[in-house]
Amino acid sequence: MNSMDLVRTAQAMVAEGKGILAIDESTGTCQKRFDSIGVECTEKNRRDYRGMLLTTPGLGNNVSGAILFDETLRQSTDDGTSFVSVMQATGIIPGIKVDKGAHPLAGHDGEKITEGLDGLRQRLSEYATLGARFAKWRAVITIGEGIPTTACIEGNCHALARYAALCQEAGLVPIVEPEVLMDGEHSLDECYDVTEATLRALYNQMYEQNVLLEGSILKASMVISGSDCADRADVEGVARATVECLLNTVPAAVAGIVFLSGGQGDQEATAHLDAMNRLGNFPWPLSFSYGRALQAESLATWGKDITANVPAAQDALGHRARMNGLASTGRYEATLEDS
Ligand code: 13P
C-alpha cells in the first residue's frame, strides 16, 4: 500500500456524518460489561454480541469503521461469513486494537505505560492479511497529586509514535489515542493543561518518527472536568476548551480527530460533540469513536434477552449512531432522542 491509500482510508474513516464504533474491549473488560448485564462472558456470547452490533441494519450510514479485538477479527456469523466480510459488504472498515494494555510504569506510582511494541511488525502484517485497514493504540494519562510526570507523557507518546510508524509501514492507518482520564477531582483548566502537554509531546514524537500525519487519526479525550470535580464545566465550556486545546496542538495535516467517551453518558457525549461542531469549521473533521457511549443502551437491551431482543438492541445502537452522526456535523437536537 502506498501513502495515497493510507490518506484515502484515513479520510474515509472521518467521512462526513460518520464516526467509528469501538468494540475492541479486551476479554477482561468485556467480562466486566457482561457481568453488569448478567450474561456469561464466553467466546460464543462475545461473538453473538459483537455480531449483533456489526449486523445492525443501516449501521454503515453513520459508522465508517469499527475497532475490533483480536478474537473478533477472526470470528464469523452463524452461517460462516467472517465478520470482516460482513463489514466489507456494508461499507464498514475493519480496524484492530493492537496495544497490549496499560501496565504500571516502573518507578512512577499511579502512572501507566502502554506495552506492545515487541513483535508488533509481525502482528500488524498478519492483521493486514486478515483484512484490517486501520489500528488503534491507547495510552493512559492520569491526573492526580504530582502526576502526570514528564516521564509518563514522554514514554507513552514515544510508544504511540513508534506504533504509528509501524502501522503505516504495514499499510494500516494508525489511530493514536492518548487518553487523559476523567477520573478525579481536577478542574477543566487542569485537564486543559495536561491535554495540551500530552498532545504537544505526541506530535513532537510523531515528527521524530516520520509519521505521515495525513494518513493518521487522533483519538482524543475531551477537555472536561474530572468526574468528582465539585464544579463541573457545562457543555459549552467543554466544547470551547476542547476546541481551543486541539487548535493549539494538533497539526492541520492530521486527517481527522475522533473522540472517546471515557465514562460520559450517551447523550452527554453526543451533546459535547455537537456543541464543538457548532463552533465553526476546523482544519480536521471532529467526529466520534465511542465505546460505552454507543453501546450502553444496546448492551442493556440485549442483556435482558440475548435472543429475542436482538432487533431492539440493534435499534438502540442504530439510534445512537444516527444521533452522533448528526452531532459530527453540528445538526443534533436533544428532541430527536425520542424519534
Ligand atoms: P469509551 O468511549 O468507552 O471511552 O471507549 C473508547 C475506546 O476505544 C477507549 O480506548
JSON list of C-alpha atoms in Angstrom, two decimals, residues 3 84 93 103 106 140 184 213 239 247 255 262 274 293 303 310 313 315:
[
{"chain": "A", "resi": 3, "resn": "SER", "atom": "CA", "xyz": [0.77, 6.67, 1.12]},
{"chain": "A", "resi": 84, "resn": "VAL", "atom": "CA", "xyz": [-14.61, -8.92, 8.18]},
{"chain": "A", "resi": 93, "resn": "ILE", "atom": "CA", "xyz": [-13.85, -0.54, 7.53]},
{"chain": "A", "resi": 103, "resn": "HIS", "atom": "CA", "xyz": [0.68, -1.50, 32.78]},
{"chain": "A", "resi": 106, "resn": "ALA", "atom": "CA", "xyz": [8.17, 1.33, 36.85]},
{"chain": "A", "resi": 140, "resn": "VAL", "atom": "CA", "xyz": [-3.47, 6.37, 29.56]},
{"chain": "A", "resi": 184, "resn": "GLY", "atom": "CA", "xyz": [-10.55, 12.54, 39.78]},
{"chain": "A", "resi": 213, "resn": "LEU", "atom": "CA", "xyz": [0.11, 12.88, 9.55]},
{"chain": "A", "resi": 239, "resn": "ALA", "atom": "CA", "xyz": [-16.71, 22.31, 23.76]},
{"chain": "A", "resi": 247, "resn": "LEU", "atom": "CA", "xyz": [-6.29, 24.08, 17.65]},
{"chain": "A", "resi": 255, "resn": "ALA", "atom": "CA", "xyz": [-6.74, 13.55, 8.71]},
{"chain": "A", "resi": 262, "resn": "GLY", "atom": "CA", "xyz": [-14.36, 7.93, 28.61]},
{"chain": "A", "resi": 274, "resn": "ASP", "atom": "CA", "xyz": [-22.44, 18.61, 18.60]},
{"chain": "A", "resi": 293, "resn": "ALA", "atom": "CA", "xyz": [-21.48, 5.87, 24.76]},
{"chain": "A", "resi": 303, "resn": "GLY", "atom": "CA", "xyz": [-28.75, -8.43, 28.20]},
{"chain": "A", "resi": 310, "resn": "VAL", "atom": "CA", "xyz": [-31.58, -8.67, 19.07]},
{"chain": "A", "resi": 313, "resn": "ALA", "atom": "CA", "xyz": [-30.67, -3.89, 20.77]},
{"chain": "A", "resi": 315, "resn": "ASP", "atom": "CA", "xyz": [-32.35, -0.33, 17.09]}
]
